[in-house]
Tab-separated table of C-alpha atoms in Angstrom:
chain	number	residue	atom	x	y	z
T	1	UNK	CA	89.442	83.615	95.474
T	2	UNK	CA	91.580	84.849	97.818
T	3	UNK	CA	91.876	84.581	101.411
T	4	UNK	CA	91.028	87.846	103.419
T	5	UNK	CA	94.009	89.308	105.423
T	6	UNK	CA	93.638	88.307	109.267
T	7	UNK	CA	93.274	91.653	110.570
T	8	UNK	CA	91.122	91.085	113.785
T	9	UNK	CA	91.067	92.972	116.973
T	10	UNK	CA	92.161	90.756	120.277
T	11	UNK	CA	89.134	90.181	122.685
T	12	UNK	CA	91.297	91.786	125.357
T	13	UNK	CA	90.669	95.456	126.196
T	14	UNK	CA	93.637	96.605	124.922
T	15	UNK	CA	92.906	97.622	120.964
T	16	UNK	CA	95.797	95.176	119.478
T	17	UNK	CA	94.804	93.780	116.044
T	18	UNK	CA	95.751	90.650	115.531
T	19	UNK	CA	97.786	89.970	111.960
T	20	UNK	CA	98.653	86.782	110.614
T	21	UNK	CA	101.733	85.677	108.937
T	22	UNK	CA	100.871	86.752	105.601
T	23	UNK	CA	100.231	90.338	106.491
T	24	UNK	CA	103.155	90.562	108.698
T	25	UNK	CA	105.092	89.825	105.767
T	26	UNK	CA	103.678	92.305	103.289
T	27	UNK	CA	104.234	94.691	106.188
T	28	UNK	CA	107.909	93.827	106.403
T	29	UNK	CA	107.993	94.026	102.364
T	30	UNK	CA	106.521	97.501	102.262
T	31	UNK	CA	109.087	98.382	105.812
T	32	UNK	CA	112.042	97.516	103.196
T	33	UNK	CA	110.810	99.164	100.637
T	34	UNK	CA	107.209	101.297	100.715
T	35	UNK	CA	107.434	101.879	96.791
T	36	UNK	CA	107.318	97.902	96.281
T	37	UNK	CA	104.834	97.219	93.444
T	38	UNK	CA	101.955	94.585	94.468
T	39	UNK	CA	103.019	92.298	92.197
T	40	UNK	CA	106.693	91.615	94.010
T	41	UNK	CA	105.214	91.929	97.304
T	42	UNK	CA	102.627	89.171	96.557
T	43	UNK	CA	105.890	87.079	94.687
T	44	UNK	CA	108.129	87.233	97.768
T	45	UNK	CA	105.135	86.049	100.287
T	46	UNK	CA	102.929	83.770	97.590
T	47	UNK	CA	99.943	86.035	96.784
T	48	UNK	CA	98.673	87.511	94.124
T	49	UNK	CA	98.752	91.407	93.576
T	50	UNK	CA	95.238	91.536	93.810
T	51	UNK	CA	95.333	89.857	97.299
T	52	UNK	CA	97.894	91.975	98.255
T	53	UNK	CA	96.208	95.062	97.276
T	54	UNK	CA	93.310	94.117	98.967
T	55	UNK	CA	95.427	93.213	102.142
T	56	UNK	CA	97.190	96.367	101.872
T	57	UNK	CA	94.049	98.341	101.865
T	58	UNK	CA	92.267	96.414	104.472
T	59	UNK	CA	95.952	97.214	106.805
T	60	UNK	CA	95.407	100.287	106.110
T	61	UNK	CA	91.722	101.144	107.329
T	62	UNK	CA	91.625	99.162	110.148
T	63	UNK	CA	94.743	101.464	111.226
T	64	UNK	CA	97.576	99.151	111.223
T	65	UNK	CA	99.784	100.902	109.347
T	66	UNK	CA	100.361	103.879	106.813
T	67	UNK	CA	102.780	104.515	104.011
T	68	UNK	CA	104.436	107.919	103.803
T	69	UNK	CA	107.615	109.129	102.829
T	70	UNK	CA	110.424	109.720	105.413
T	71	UNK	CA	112.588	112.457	104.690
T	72	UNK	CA	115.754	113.481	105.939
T	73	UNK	CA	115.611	116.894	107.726
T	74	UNK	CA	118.942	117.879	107.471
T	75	UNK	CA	119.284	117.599	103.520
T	76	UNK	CA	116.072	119.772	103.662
T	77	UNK	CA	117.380	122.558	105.885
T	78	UNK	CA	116.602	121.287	108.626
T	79	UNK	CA	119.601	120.961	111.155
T	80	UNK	CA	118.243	121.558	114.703
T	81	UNK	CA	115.992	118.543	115.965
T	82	UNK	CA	115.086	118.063	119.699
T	83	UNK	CA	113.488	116.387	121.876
T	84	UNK	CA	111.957	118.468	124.624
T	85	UNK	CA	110.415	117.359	128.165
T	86	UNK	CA	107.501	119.033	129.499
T	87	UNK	CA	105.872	119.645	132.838
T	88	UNK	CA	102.685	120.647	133.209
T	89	UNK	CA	99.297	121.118	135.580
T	90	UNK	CA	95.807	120.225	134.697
T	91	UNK	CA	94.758	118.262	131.802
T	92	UNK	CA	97.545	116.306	130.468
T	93	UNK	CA	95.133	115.774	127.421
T	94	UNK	CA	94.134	119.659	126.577
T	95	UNK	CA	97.872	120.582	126.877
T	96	UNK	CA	98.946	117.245	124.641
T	97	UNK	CA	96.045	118.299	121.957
T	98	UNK	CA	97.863	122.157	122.770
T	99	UNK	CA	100.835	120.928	121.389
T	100	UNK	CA	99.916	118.945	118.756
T	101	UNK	CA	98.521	122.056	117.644
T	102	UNK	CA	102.053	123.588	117.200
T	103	UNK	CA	103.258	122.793	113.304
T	104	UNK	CA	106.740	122.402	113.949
T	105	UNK	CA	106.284	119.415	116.598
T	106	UNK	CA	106.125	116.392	115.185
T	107	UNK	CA	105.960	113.936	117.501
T	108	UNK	CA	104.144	114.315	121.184
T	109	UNK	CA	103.230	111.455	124.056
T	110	UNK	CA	102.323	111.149	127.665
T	111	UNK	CA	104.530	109.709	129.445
T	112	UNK	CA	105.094	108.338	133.241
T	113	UNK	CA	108.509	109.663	134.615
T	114	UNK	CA	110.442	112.748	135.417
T	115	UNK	CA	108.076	114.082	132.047
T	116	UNK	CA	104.698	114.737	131.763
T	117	UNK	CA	104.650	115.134	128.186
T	118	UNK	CA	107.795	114.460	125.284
T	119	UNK	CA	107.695	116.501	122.315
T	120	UNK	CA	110.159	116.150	119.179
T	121	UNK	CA	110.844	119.292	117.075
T	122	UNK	CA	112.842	119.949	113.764
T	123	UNK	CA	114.033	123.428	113.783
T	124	UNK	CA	115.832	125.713	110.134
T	125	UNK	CA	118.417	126.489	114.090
T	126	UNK	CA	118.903	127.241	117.463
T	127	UNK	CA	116.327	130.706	116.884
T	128	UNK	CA	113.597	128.955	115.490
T	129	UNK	CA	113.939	126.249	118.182
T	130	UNK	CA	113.695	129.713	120.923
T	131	UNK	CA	110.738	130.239	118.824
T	132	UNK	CA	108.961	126.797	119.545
T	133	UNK	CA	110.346	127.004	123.160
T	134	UNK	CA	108.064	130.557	123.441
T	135	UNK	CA	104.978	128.930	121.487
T	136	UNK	CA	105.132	126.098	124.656
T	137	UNK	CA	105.994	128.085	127.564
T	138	UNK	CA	103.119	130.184	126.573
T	139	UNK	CA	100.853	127.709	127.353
T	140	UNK	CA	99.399	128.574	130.745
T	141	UNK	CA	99.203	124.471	132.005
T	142	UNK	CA	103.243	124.413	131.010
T	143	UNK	CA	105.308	124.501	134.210
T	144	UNK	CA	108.563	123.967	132.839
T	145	UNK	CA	110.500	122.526	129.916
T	146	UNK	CA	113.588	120.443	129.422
T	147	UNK	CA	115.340	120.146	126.081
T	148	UNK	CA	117.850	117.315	124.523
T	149	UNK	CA	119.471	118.673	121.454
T	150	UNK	CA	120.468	116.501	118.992
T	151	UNK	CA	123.774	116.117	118.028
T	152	UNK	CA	123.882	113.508	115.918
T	153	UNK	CA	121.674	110.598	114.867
T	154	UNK	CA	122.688	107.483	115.173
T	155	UNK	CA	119.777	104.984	114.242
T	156	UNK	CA	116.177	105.685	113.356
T	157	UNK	CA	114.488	102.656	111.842
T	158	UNK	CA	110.419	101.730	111.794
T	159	UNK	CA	110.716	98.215	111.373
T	160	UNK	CA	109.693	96.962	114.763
T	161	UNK	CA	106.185	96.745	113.526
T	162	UNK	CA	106.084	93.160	112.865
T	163	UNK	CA	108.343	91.637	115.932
């Protein structure tokens, strides 16, 4: 039998799970590579693949993490990404929801700061990001916008998961 993956949720108010050092280092497996069959994962940390199925799985409905494919949107026709600040009045959380409506942003968070709200876009160019620019200032809570065009990316990485 194996042991159960320690996925509990801290007694503190704040909604942190808890992982022990077996999880953390499937977690770190699947980071380096999310194709990696059970069976290696559960020979580099000293499972077996059904443990580490079951691990996987339990990681995986409590929340703690999801495995998806990251593309790269420039090979794709994608070569205008930016980030965009927003101001706005009201209900941070109607306008947030607002924009998270909006297929072509990918990314949004409240923030504290010069911001109200961040929003990250990947754009086929400069029109369709005037396009997205529209779609936001048409929301009536929007006050104003700020964007940060990227020019080139220098590191994006998702492996602070397990620090």
């Amino acid at each position: 039998m194996t042991t159960p993956p320690r996925v509990r949720r801290n007694s503190a108010s704040t909604g942190t799970v808890v992982l022990d050092d077996l999880s953390k280092q499937i977690i770190e497996q699947l980071q380096n590579d999310g194709r990696m069959p059970y069976a290696a994962i559960g020979k580099a940390v000293g499972l077996s693949e059904a443990a580490v199925r079951q691990r996987v799985q339990r990681l995986q409905d409590a929340g703690v993490m999801q495995i998806v494919a990251v593309t790269d949107p420039l090979t794709l026709g994608f070569p205008r990404q930016a980030m965009i600040g927003v101001n706005c009045e009201g209900d941070l959380e109607s306008v947030a929801d607002e924009l998270s409506a909006i297929d072509e942003i990918d990314y949004v968070v409240l923030t504290a700061g010069s911001f109200d709200l961040i929003v990250e876009v990947v754009c086929e160019g400069d029109g369709h990001l005037l396009e997205i620019l529209s779609k936001i200032r048409a929301i009536p809570a929007v006050r104003a916008t700020e964007s940060f065009v990227y020019l080139k990316l220098r590191k994006q990485t998702y492996s602070w998961g397990t620090r």
